[in-house]
Amino acid sequence: MSNQQVPGNIFTQEKGHIHLGGIDALVRLSLDQIRTDTRRGLNTGMFISGYRGSPVGMLDAALLKQQKLLLEHHIHFVDGLNEDLAATAVWGTQMLHTVGKQKFDGVTGMWYGKAPGVDRSGDALKHANYTGIAPNGGVLAIAGDDPSCKSSSLTSQSEPMLFHVGIPSLYPGNVQEILDLGLHGYYLSRLSGLWVGMKIVTNVADGSGTADITPERMQFVQPDMTFDGKVFSPHMNLGMNVRAEALSMEQSLYTRRQEIAKRYARANKLNNIVFPNRDAWLGIITAGKTYHDLKQAFLELGLDDDALRQYGIRILKMGMLFPMEPTIVREFATGLEEIFVIEEKRPFLEMFAKNVLYGMSNAQRIVGKFDEEERELLPHYGEFEADTIGRALIKRLTRKAKLESAEEWLKRLNEIHQRIKLPTAARTAWYCSGCPHSSSTVAPEGSIVSAGIGCHTMAMWMGRNVVMGTHMGAEGAQWIGMAPFTDTEHIFQNMGDGTYAHSGSLAIRYAASVNAHITFKLLRNAHTSMTGGQAIVGAHPVAQMVADLLANGVKKVIVTTDQPENLSAVDMPGDTEVWHRDRLDEAQRTLAAIKGTTVLLHDQECAAELRRARSRGKAEDPAQVTIINERVCEGCGDCGEKSNCMSVEPVQTEFGRKTRIHQSSCNKDFSCVKGFCPSFLTITPNSAPSTDAANNKKKKKGRIPLLSRELPEPMAKLDSQHGFNVH
């Protein structure tokens, strides 16, 4: 079959090759599972839920984009309020027999969450995995890992957590493997009665590639299902009397169901010796994205297949990390002198390989994180790529032979690293122009402020007294433990409305229940801006949020906003007042003076999402613009200090350093005019409205306003230097 990509819809095409990204591959996988069941003669449905977060932060948006197609295939997607509730909802797909007649032959499930969501959902995942899978069911748990902490509070590695709850883990290294291992995962889940995890790292989620989608490429082999002459049935308690059967479920999990997973991996070749070499002395075990980094290291070192055979290398690529299928490992190890396990983070595969090969005659030396003399060989931390692997390979290979290309490669690599270490201008992450956090995270001088999860975390390096933080949903709870042991009487705690809906409301309730002297600064910006700007699941209007806060024991709530007129007709519960954001400092001081738990609720939409809405004609775009007269400006920077806005930028002129407004990035927050400066001009164009503009009802939904305007004819002028007209 040709590898040429066939044009067509990547979700509806059913033969040939397509090019798709990692997130789209997960969407495609859900459709492929339903189609695969149809070819088996089964009428199945699917339920998908989870919680957004990098690297699977845009999976929900991709699913919503294809919602019509998904529903045509009986695939229902529901955004999770948080990860463990979403996992429980997916668990429900395997309990359908308890509530009466079913509409389908079976229902499969897909759960997703980034690594912190995997951690917080341990109890739900453990219960669901223990209690089994329905006939013709099956569940795939997508664990989004961010190994280098690109957009997370901590680095991540989810396979130890999946191991802890007894869930097998698959590790695809590209989009083809997402599709193939994902389909195997569902069938494995169905046969073994286990949830099956699939680890998706940032580079795979954000990457793209060409994949073969022809159904005939997949062959599913049912392994031997007998134990002691009896056919094993994986369909367990399924959520009925869990406690009464907990011991039998545990026994089944570790003596039967995980054994079925190993047999499945063996029968379906999920783990493969991808580079066999009968005369090898060095065996390399690796998996997923790291396998492709290994291939890149070989390429950079100038080692082709002939060179690998010459240097005595054999490679085992693991598709299933846990449980480790022992037969393939023992087969791979035969005749080797040494096994080098190359994997990121903790020694997971290395640990299981040692367990499998321990006690065998002529046992191989196994190295990975450390060599045989306990010297570090591969780091436990961060994310390593081809250069790190290449250095470690050289250390092992040069023990047996001279690697001719290594010295030149190392010299070149060292030169590159020296250049990287040279001082360079660094750009610190900052708020978007007009971001509500630019105003709302400013705290009274001398106060103590705590961060959490969300865009407001960036205030930690902005000189705003933000001195600590917590994981998602616990914001403020740390103060309960600190308060009795410090002379500091009060702190402010930043929190976003996404976190509040996810789990943060419980932290506020906890603080209020023990009368902690703390003021929560809760921003209601209507979007989970850090993970893609999606609407917040479980979001409420301002008045209802205030009512919830007061019902949970909060002593006082003050609402601040950039547009108080929008809330003027709203009847606020209790004695809650609505103030303009210009009174933010006063509001904070007022609340801090009240003993107990108080909340400053700041209502202002995410600037980036508001900008997008304006560009699509879905929100009013203010006609006025702000400019700075550079001849009047003295370059004092007070406007930038007041607004903390990226669009207020310095500019060098013939009169010295001045300040200007970068118009193309300006989100029209107008906080820059708060500075005491005569150089600012606010201009409101006085143009005659067009027919369409005068009649908004005729305006098409989503019409971009700028494209609807009549543009003036360009004026020509004479270029004195070149002697021709220019426009």
XYZ file of C-alpha atoms in Angstrom:
727
model
C 0.000 0.000 0.000
C 1.290 3.480 -0.816
C 2.337 5.761 2.021
C 0.974 8.754 0.140
C -1.552 10.684 2.191
C -5.067 10.447 0.776
C -7.061 13.714 0.944
C -10.320 13.709 2.863
C -11.851 14.236 6.279
C -9.479 12.788 8.868
C -12.405 11.620 10.996
C -14.637 10.055 8.331
C -12.076 8.541 5.985
C -11.776 4.791 6.547
C -8.936 3.695 4.275
C -5.474 4.844 3.279
C -3.261 7.295 5.119
C -4.115 10.581 6.797
C -2.102 13.309 8.482
C -3.328 14.284 11.930
C -2.187 15.681 15.255
C -2.005 13.890 18.584
C -5.224 15.383 19.981
C -7.141 14.670 16.774
C -5.824 11.095 16.917
C -7.611 10.637 20.258
C -10.851 11.910 18.705
C -10.331 9.608 15.729
C -9.669 6.696 18.126
C -13.130 7.033 19.699
C -14.753 6.810 16.266
C -12.527 3.917 15.208
C -13.532 1.932 18.288
C -17.235 2.207 17.408
C -16.488 1.277 13.784
C -14.410 -1.692 14.913
C -17.290 -2.950 17.066
C -19.658 -2.513 14.119
C -17.418 -4.772 12.031
C -17.601 -7.287 14.892
C -21.395 -7.217 14.661
C -21.847 -5.190 17.861
C -24.024 -2.116 18.320
C -22.090 -0.133 20.937
C -22.023 3.397 22.269
C -19.330 5.413 24.001
C -19.155 7.985 26.791
C -16.239 10.424 27.115
C -15.489 12.704 30.035
C -12.478 14.227 31.734
C -10.932 17.527 32.697
C -8.806 19.763 30.515
C -5.137 20.301 31.201
C -1.957 20.208 29.172
C -0.986 18.224 27.223
C -4.612 17.131 26.690
C -5.923 20.636 27.333
C -7.590 20.991 23.933
C -9.116 17.515 23.736
C -12.492 18.794 24.907
C -12.464 21.520 22.242
C -11.581 18.958 19.564
C -14.405 16.684 20.727
C -16.933 19.536 20.739
C -15.855 20.509 17.242
C -16.784 17.004 16.033
C -19.846 16.647 18.263
C -22.305 16.106 15.412
C -20.198 13.304 13.948
C -19.653 11.779 17.389
C -23.364 11.704 18.161
C -24.029 10.021 14.805
C -21.787 7.233 16.104
C -23.516 7.187 19.540
C -20.524 8.841 21.226
C -21.524 11.213 24.008
C -19.030 13.737 25.346
C -19.673 15.526 28.642
C -17.149 17.974 30.081
C -16.140 16.952 33.598
C -16.499 19.330 36.531
C -13.240 17.832 37.773
C -11.223 14.707 37.067
C -12.465 12.288 39.719
C -16.135 13.081 39.121
C -15.535 12.585 35.392
C -13.853 9.234 36.133
C -16.870 8.198 38.186
C -19.194 9.177 35.335
C -17.160 6.993 32.968
C -17.247 4.192 35.559
C -21.027 4.369 35.316
C -20.891 3.088 31.733
C -19.892 -0.310 33.115
C -22.837 -0.467 35.575
C -25.698 -0.130 33.101
C -27.074 -3.611 33.768
C -28.062 -2.491 37.282
C -30.697 -0.019 36.054
C -32.732 -1.988 33.539
C -32.832 -2.587 29.818
C -29.895 -1.240 27.808
C -30.082 0.544 24.443
C -26.838 -0.985 23.162
C -24.938 -4.251 23.204
C -22.353 -2.482 25.329
C -20.892 0.923 26.127
C -17.210 1.833 26.130
C -15.709 4.751 28.005
C -12.852 7.192 27.643
C -11.539 9.262 30.531
C -8.817 11.884 30.261
C -6.872 14.130 32.589
C -3.405 15.559 32.988
C -1.076 13.988 35.555
C -2.364 15.947 38.607
C -5.851 14.787 37.636
C -4.616 11.194 37.535
C -3.220 11.676 41.038
C -6.356 13.248 42.503
C -8.572 10.603 40.880
C -6.759 7.653 42.427
C -9.695 6.585 44.579
C -12.176 6.692 41.692
C -9.775 4.902 39.337
C -9.014 2.221 41.918
C -12.673 1.501 42.653
C -13.592 1.419 38.977
C -10.672 -0.838 38.075
C -11.345 -3.268 40.939
C -15.007 -3.708 40.092
C -14.510 -4.778 36.497
C -15.772 -4.190 32.989
C -19.187 -4.934 31.499
C -19.559 -7.442 28.645
C -18.877 -5.589 25.383
C -17.709 -2.618 27.464
C -14.170 -1.406 28.110
C -12.553 1.796 29.348
C -9.458 3.688 28.242
C -7.919 6.195 30.668
C -5.853 8.886 28.927
C -3.093 10.213 31.208
C -1.584 13.461 29.915
C 2.025 13.767 31.052
C 4.115 16.947 30.966
C 7.620 15.555 31.673
C 9.480 18.853 31.405
C 6.901 20.940 33.282
C 6.218 23.164 30.265
C 2.780 24.186 31.531
C 2.380 22.467 34.882
C 3.278 23.209 38.474
C 5.287 19.979 38.733
C 6.857 17.481 36.344
C 4.872 14.317 35.771
C 5.074 10.566 35.221
C 1.715 8.794 35.450
C 2.629 5.117 35.036
C 3.570 4.692 38.746
C 0.119 5.959 39.733
C -1.598 3.643 37.252
C 0.526 0.797 38.627
C -0.574 1.732 42.145
C -4.260 1.260 41.270
C -3.606 -1.830 39.140
C -4.304 -0.299 35.720
C -2.194 -1.522 32.771
C -0.424 1.306 30.947
C 0.231 1.691 27.229
C 2.704 4.245 25.870
C 2.320 5.412 22.244
C 5.170 7.388 20.710
C 3.324 8.869 17.701
C -0.142 9.267 16.181
C -0.082 5.836 14.532
C 0.507 4.202 17.894
C -2.268 6.259 19.518
C -4.716 4.702 17.064
C -3.290 1.177 17.186
C -2.532 0.852 20.893
C -5.808 2.602 21.702
C -7.858 -0.018 19.843
C -5.854 -2.779 21.489
C -6.476 -1.060 24.816
C -10.239 -1.281 24.444
C -10.172 -4.957 23.491
C -7.696 -5.697 26.274
C -9.987 -3.911 28.733
C -12.962 -5.959 27.576
C -11.140 -9.291 27.882
C -9.280 -8.638 31.127
C -11.957 -6.724 33.019
C -9.468 -3.888 33.630
C -9.394 -0.213 32.858
C -6.442 0.383 30.542
C -4.315 3.510 30.790
C -2.634 5.271 27.883
C 0.193 7.705 28.595
C 0.232 10.731 26.250
C 3.249 13.020 26.683
C 3.441 16.627 25.532
C 5.527 15.979 22.418
C 3.098 13.303 21.219
C -0.049 15.322 22.004
C 1.328 18.452 20.338
C 2.991 16.598 17.474
C 1.542 15.304 14.235
C 2.220 12.633 11.668
C 0.843 10.322 9.020
C -1.114 7.258 10.075
C -2.466 4.211 8.256
C -6.177 3.951 9.066
C -7.036 0.909 6.927
C -9.047 -1.430 9.192
C -7.243 -4.541 7.890
C -3.993 -3.330 9.479
C -5.368 -4.376 12.871
C -5.517 -7.968 14.015
C -6.945 -8.742 17.463
C -5.978 -12.080 18.971
C -7.846 -13.365 22.014
C -5.317 -14.995 24.339
C -5.805 -18.139 26.385
C -8.496 -17.269 28.946
C -8.302 -20.472 31.001
C -6.968 -20.945 34.516
C -6.829 -24.431 36.035
C -8.919 -25.724 33.139
C -11.697 -23.155 33.621
C -12.473 -20.206 31.360
C -12.033 -16.967 33.272
C -14.839 -14.395 33.200
C -13.550 -10.842 33.766
C -16.971 -9.418 34.571
C -16.828 -8.729 38.272
C -18.931 -6.951 40.860
C -19.555 -3.974 38.548
C -20.288 -1.489 41.279
C -22.823 -3.405 43.339
C -21.764 -4.564 46.830
C -18.116 -3.498 46.588
C -17.215 -3.958 50.236
C -18.569 -7.499 50.461
C -16.460 -8.672 47.546
C -13.369 -6.488 47.998
C -11.054 -9.398 48.811
C -12.205 -11.520 45.883
C -11.853 -8.539 43.548
C -8.298 -7.964 44.764
C -7.468 -11.640 44.250
C -8.897 -11.566 40.740
C -7.045 -8.352 39.909
C -3.587 -9.628 40.765
C -3.855 -13.346 39.968
C -6.124 -13.416 36.929
C -6.898 -10.121 35.252
C -3.364 -8.759 35.088
C -2.218 -12.160 33.870
C -4.746 -11.888 31.024
C -3.211 -8.476 30.211
C 0.237 -10.083 29.944
C -1.115 -12.851 27.719
C -2.849 -10.282 25.529
C 0.362 -8.286 25.124
C 2.198 -11.456 24.104
C -0.448 -12.687 21.663
C -0.879 -9.295 20.011
C 2.805 -8.288 19.977
C 2.338 -5.050 21.902
C 6.029 -5.345 22.830
C 8.449 -5.993 19.996
C 12.118 -6.662 19.402
C 12.285 -3.942 16.745
C 15.976 -4.445 16.051
C 16.947 -8.118 16.369
C 20.630 -8.961 16.368
C 21.737 -12.519 17.088
C 25.305 -11.445 17.877
C 24.361 -8.553 20.165
C 26.030 -8.020 23.537
C 24.093 -4.831 24.468
C 20.291 -4.819 24.634
C 18.323 -1.582 24.868
C 14.811 -1.497 26.353
C 12.794 1.636 25.729
C 9.238 2.811 24.962
C 7.030 5.520 23.505
C 8.479 8.918 22.711
C 11.860 7.895 24.134
C 12.210 5.234 21.420
C 12.056 7.964 18.779
C 14.614 10.012 20.745
C 16.843 6.934 20.703
C 16.522 6.690 16.911
C 17.454 10.366 16.639
C 20.518 9.757 18.816
C 21.640 6.964 16.482
C 21.161 9.304 13.524
C 23.216 12.088 15.121
C 25.972 9.641 16.046
C 26.062 8.381 12.480
C 24.980 4.852 13.416
C 22.920 3.151 10.716
C 21.549 -0.393 10.927
C 24.829 -1.924 9.768
C 26.720 0.015 12.430
C 24.266 -1.081 15.124
C 24.810 -4.701 14.138
C 28.560 -4.171 14.082
C 28.559 -2.660 17.561
C 26.350 -5.473 18.870
C 23.062 -3.726 19.685
C 19.580 -5.239 20.038
C 16.439 -3.153 20.797
C 13.185 -4.020 22.580
C 10.370 -1.487 22.258
C 7.701 -1.789 24.932
C 4.143 -0.838 24.001
C 2.757 -1.908 27.390
C 4.751 -0.616 30.351
C 2.774 -2.466 33.010
C 2.238 -5.287 33.650
C 5.538 -6.283 32.045
C 5.092 -9.347 29.853
C 8.019 -11.585 30.916
C 8.328 -13.922 27.920
C 9.395 -11.221 25.464
C 11.888 -9.796 27.983
C 13.521 -13.188 28.557
C 13.589 -13.885 24.824
C 15.152 -10.486 24.225
C 17.769 -11.005 26.941
C 19.038 -14.328 25.587
C 22.751 -14.090 24.766
C 23.145 -10.501 25.963
C 25.874 -9.368 28.322
C 24.192 -6.125 29.337
C 20.754 -4.501 29.188
C 20.493 -0.712 29.081
C 17.007 0.603 30.002
C 16.423 4.068 28.536
C 13.405 5.838 30.025
C 12.562 9.235 31.461
C 11.939 9.958 35.132
C 11.896 7.131 37.650
C 13.225 3.653 36.736
C 9.891 2.011 35.980
C 10.732 -0.422 33.175
C 14.145 -0.969 34.733
C 12.566 -2.098 37.996
C 10.291 -4.638 36.303
C 13.028 -5.893 33.963
C 15.174 -6.659 36.998
C 12.255 -8.518 38.591
C 11.716 -10.602 35.448
C 15.368 -11.523 34.933
C 16.419 -11.910 38.564
C 17.792 -15.353 39.430
C 18.280 -16.553 35.850
C 21.499 -18.330 35.000
C 24.065 -16.055 33.361
C 21.881 -13.084 34.308
C 22.591 -9.914 32.356
C 23.924 -6.752 33.930
C 21.084 -4.176 33.899
C 21.890 -0.476 33.885
C 19.688 2.552 33.405
C 19.603 5.449 35.799
C 22.963 4.309 37.197
C 25.773 2.193 35.842
C 27.294 -0.825 37.558
C 29.379 1.457 39.800
C 26.379 3.553 40.928
C 27.393 6.545 38.820
C 24.544 8.485 37.192
C 24.024 7.371 33.620
C 20.611 8.870 32.806
C 18.885 11.594 34.840
C 15.867 10.878 37.055
C 14.616 14.411 36.428
C 13.429 16.634 33.603
C 12.931 15.550 30.024
C 15.849 14.191 28.058
C 16.176 13.926 24.327
C 18.640 12.648 21.751
C 21.764 14.378 23.071
C 21.355 13.001 26.603
C 20.747 9.503 25.250
C 23.709 9.859 22.882
C 26.130 10.697 25.696
C 24.945 7.716 27.738
C 25.203 5.396 24.724
C 28.789 6.451 24.118
C 29.683 5.548 27.708
C 28.333 2.018 27.227
C 29.500 1.353 23.679
C 33.075 2.595 24.126
C 33.606 -0.050 26.770
C 33.689 -2.589 23.943
C 34.859 -0.710 20.860
C 36.098 2.637 19.577
C 33.171 4.685 18.330
C 34.744 6.671 15.504
C 31.967 9.252 15.109
C 31.560 9.892 18.849
C 34.466 12.268 19.487
C 33.492 14.701 16.745
C 29.816 14.555 17.775
C 30.674 15.236 21.434
C 32.923 18.134 20.473
C 30.173 19.702 18.357
C 27.552 19.110 21.064
C 29.744 20.689 23.756
C 30.214 23.768 21.580
C 26.450 24.084 21.174
C 25.906 23.791 24.931
C 28.554 26.442 25.581
C 26.696 28.838 23.302
C 23.431 28.068 25.059
C 25.007 28.975 28.405
C 26.020 32.441 27.196
C 23.916 35.267 28.684
C 20.852 35.971 26.583
C 17.858 38.237 26.937
C 15.052 36.282 28.597
C 11.368 37.013 28.137
C 9.417 36.406 31.311
C 5.850 35.138 30.991
C 3.412 37.999 31.513
C -0.275 38.792 31.363
C -1.994 39.510 28.067
C -2.797 43.136 27.298
C -5.860 44.152 29.275
C -5.865 40.985 31.395
C -8.069 41.366 34.498
C -5.264 39.814 36.564
C -3.149 42.886 35.819
C -5.483 44.842 38.087
C -6.961 42.216 40.374
C -3.689 40.687 41.622
C -2.401 44.013 42.944
C -2.529 43.808 46.739
C -2.270 46.513 49.417
C 1.317 47.355 50.290
C 2.754 45.129 53.000
C 0.147 42.382 52.636
C 0.908 38.675 52.205
C -0.514 36.954 49.116
C -0.731 33.297 48.119
C -1.061 31.853 44.628
C -2.488 28.588 43.319
C -3.197 27.141 39.892
C -4.148 29.505 37.095
C -2.871 32.520 35.184
C -2.709 34.491 38.425
C 0.349 32.403 39.364
C 2.411 34.717 37.139
C 1.981 37.421 39.781
C 4.636 35.534 41.772
C 7.401 37.187 39.716
C 5.770 40.595 39.363
C 6.656 42.033 42.763
C 3.135 41.679 44.157
C 3.928 40.084 47.528
C 2.932 36.608 46.290
C 5.089 34.426 48.501
C 3.551 30.933 48.342
C 1.075 28.722 46.512
C -0.712 25.378 46.580
C -2.003 22.695 44.254
C -5.342 23.084 42.490
C -8.397 23.287 44.707
C -6.582 23.691 48.028
C -5.883 27.394 47.738
C -6.087 28.985 51.178
C -6.187 25.735 53.159
C -2.480 26.042 53.936
C -3.217 29.198 55.956
C -5.391 27.188 58.351
C -2.265 25.279 59.400
C -0.011 28.341 59.403
C -2.139 30.880 61.251
C -1.695 29.602 64.843
C 2.087 29.775 64.564
C 2.768 33.226 63.121
C 2.346 36.852 64.123
C 0.923 37.575 60.680
C -2.812 37.954 61.159
C -4.182 37.875 57.631
C -3.365 36.822 54.056
C -4.923 37.242 50.632
C -5.468 34.133 48.492
C -5.837 34.405 44.705
C -8.195 31.966 42.967
C -9.789 31.741 39.521
C -13.397 30.838 38.816
C -12.255 27.706 36.946
C -10.538 26.448 40.077
C -13.519 27.531 42.175
C -15.891 25.393 40.084
C -13.416 22.471 39.925
C -12.802 22.106 43.669
C -11.763 25.460 45.133
C -15.175 26.166 46.633
C -14.442 23.467 49.214
C -11.269 25.260 50.299
C -13.263 28.457 50.877
C -15.884 26.478 52.815
C -13.107 24.905 54.905
C -11.576 28.295 55.723
C -14.968 29.748 56.629
C -15.865 26.753 58.791
C -12.830 27.327 61.039
C -13.180 31.129 60.880
C -9.752 31.576 59.273
C -8.804 35.233 58.867
C -8.258 35.236 55.108
C -9.554 37.136 52.091
C -10.011 35.164 48.886
C -9.551 37.242 45.735
C -11.770 35.307 43.363
C -11.609 36.325 39.696
C -14.652 35.546 37.590
C -13.332 35.804 34.033
C -15.734 33.172 32.551
C -13.024 31.040 30.896
C -10.373 28.486 31.774
C -7.894 30.734 30.070
C -4.735 28.809 30.865
C -5.850 25.654 29.022
C -7.517 27.052 25.924
C -10.167 29.577 26.939
C -13.016 27.077 27.237
C -16.235 27.928 29.040
C -16.228 26.816 32.667
C -18.297 23.760 33.515
C -20.578 24.537 36.459
C -20.147 28.312 36.119
C -22.771 30.549 37.769
C -23.803 34.210 37.455
C -22.253 36.663 39.909
C -25.291 36.810 42.204
C -25.451 33.020 42.541
C -21.729 32.837 43.289
C -22.226 35.417 46.025
C -25.157 33.440 47.439
C -23.065 30.246 47.469
C -20.183 31.979 49.211
C -22.424 33.463 51.906
C -24.195 30.115 52.366
C -20.793 28.496 52.962
C -20.056 30.827 55.854
C -18.161 33.699 54.227
C -18.537 36.822 56.399
C -18.533 39.447 53.675
C -18.379 39.646 49.874
C -17.550 42.726 47.794
C -17.942 42.565 44.015
C -15.637 44.690 41.878
C -15.886 45.053 38.119
C -14.707 47.177 35.210
C -18.343 47.627 34.137
C -20.537 48.116 37.240
C -23.412 49.233 35.046
C -23.834 45.612 33.908
C -24.639 44.588 37.487
C -26.650 47.661 38.504
C -29.981 45.860 38.086
C -28.822 42.660 39.813
C -30.178 42.066 43.315
C -27.129 40.933 45.289
C -27.647 38.635 48.302
C -26.985 39.930 51.808
C -25.248 43.267 52.135
C -23.009 42.652 49.127
C -22.031 45.804 47.251
C -20.810 46.285 43.689
C -17.844 48.649 43.294
C -15.870 49.836 40.304
C -12.474 48.202 39.958
C -10.876 51.594 40.669
C -11.762 50.831 44.314
C -9.926 47.489 44.400
C -7.428 48.659 46.992
C -10.194 50.050 49.204
C -12.186 46.817 48.857
C -9.225 44.712 49.913
C -8.483 46.853 52.937
C -12.144 46.793 53.951
C -12.338 42.992 53.741
C -8.990 42.445 55.460
C -10.274 44.425 58.457
C -13.172 41.981 58.950
C -12.238 39.039 61.184
C -12.970 35.737 59.498
C -13.186 34.589 55.882
C -14.094 37.200 53.289
C -14.169 37.252 49.481
C -13.386 39.899 46.903
C -15.199 38.728 43.751
C -13.771 40.531 40.726
C -15.944 40.258 37.611
C -14.057 40.944 34.373
C -13.880 38.743 31.265
C -10.617 37.213 30.078
C -9.042 39.799 27.753
C -7.798 37.251 25.220
C -11.205 35.596 24.888
C -12.988 38.965 24.776
C -10.655 39.990 21.962
C -11.514 36.817 20.029
C -15.225 37.392 20.570
C -14.905 40.956 19.288
C -13.007 39.856 16.190
C -15.781 37.365 15.422
C -18.552 39.872 15.892
C -19.827 38.144 19.028
C -19.045 41.010 21.417
C -19.222 44.773 21.097
C -15.919 46.313 20.032
C -15.451 49.808 21.526
C -14.874 52.326 18.766
C -12.564 54.502 20.829
C -8.822 54.023 20.853
C -6.110 55.399 23.099
C -2.890 56.894 21.778
C 0.050 58.702 23.340
C 1.399 61.956 21.968
C 5.095 61.141 21.985
C 6.076 64.840 21.880
C 4.252 65.405 25.172
C 5.231 62.090 26.813
C 8.120 62.370 29.263
C 8.828 58.615 29.301
C 8.232 58.290 33.051
C 6.535 54.868 32.695
C 3.720 55.637 35.136
C 1.104 54.436 32.625
C 2.844 51.052 32.388
C 3.104 50.885 36.157
C -0.586 51.621 36.603
C -1.827 49.215 33.908
C 0.836 46.483 33.965
C -0.059 46.146 30.277
C 2.085 44.590 27.554
C 0.687 46.996 24.954
C 2.196 49.964 26.778
C 5.707 49.822 25.348
C 8.808 51.998 25.183
C 9.882 53.547 21.873
C 13.053 55.397 20.946
C 12.446 58.722 19.210
C 14.627 61.640 18.156
C 13.493 63.289 21.395
C 14.586 60.349 23.562
C 12.829 57.360 25.094
C 9.054 57.725 25.011
C 6.008 55.466 25.468
C 3.411 54.355 22.951
C 0.380 52.068 22.744
C 0.917 49.005 20.559
C -2.447 49.227 18.810
C -2.554 45.782 17.187
C -2.229 44.017 20.560
C -4.295 46.494 22.602
C -7.413 44.868 24.080
C -8.998 48.232 24.970
C -8.912 47.775 28.718
C -8.106 51.503 29.080
C -6.413 50.981 32.450
C -3.359 52.819 31.085
C -5.203 56.162 31.235
C -5.233 55.906 35.034
C -1.763 57.467 35.062
C -1.542 61.206 35.625
C -0.338 62.179 32.170
C -1.360 64.865 29.647
C 0.110 62.908 26.721
C -2.824 60.479 26.469
C -5.491 60.994 23.842
C -8.705 58.973 23.694
C -10.123 59.107 20.189
C -13.630 58.102 19.167
C -14.008 57.889 15.376
C -17.059 59.762 14.094
C -17.885 57.816 10.967
C -21.329 57.507 9.439
C -22.786 54.086 10.232
C -23.236 51.765 7.313
C -26.620 50.242 6.473
C -25.599 46.926 8.009
C -24.248 48.583 11.133
C -27.471 50.538 11.584
C -29.490 47.355 11.418
C -27.797 44.825 13.716
C -30.576 42.308 13.121
C -29.419 41.857 9.535
C -25.825 41.265 10.596
C -24.769 37.682 10.071
C -23.731 35.752 13.147
C -19.986 35.572 13.475
C -19.399 38.255 10.844
C -16.047 39.938 11.449
C -16.821 43.677 11.879
C -13.618 44.937 10.254
C -14.440 43.080 7.053
C -17.886 44.689 6.932
C -16.589 48.260 6.726
C -16.069 50.238 3.571
C -12.372 50.946 3.129
C -11.323 54.340 1.692
C -9.408 54.517 -1.571
C -5.650 54.786 -0.950
C -4.135 58.207 -1.636
C -1.121 58.523 -3.905
C 1.815 60.784 -3.191
C 5.050 61.571 -4.971
C 8.221 59.972 -3.636
C 10.755 62.789 -4.070
C 13.751 60.502 -3.818
C 12.731 57.927 -6.427
C 10.408 60.016 -8.554
C 7.309 57.792 -8.654
C 3.902 57.555 -7.022
C 3.508 55.271 -4.004
C 0.393 54.222 -2.115
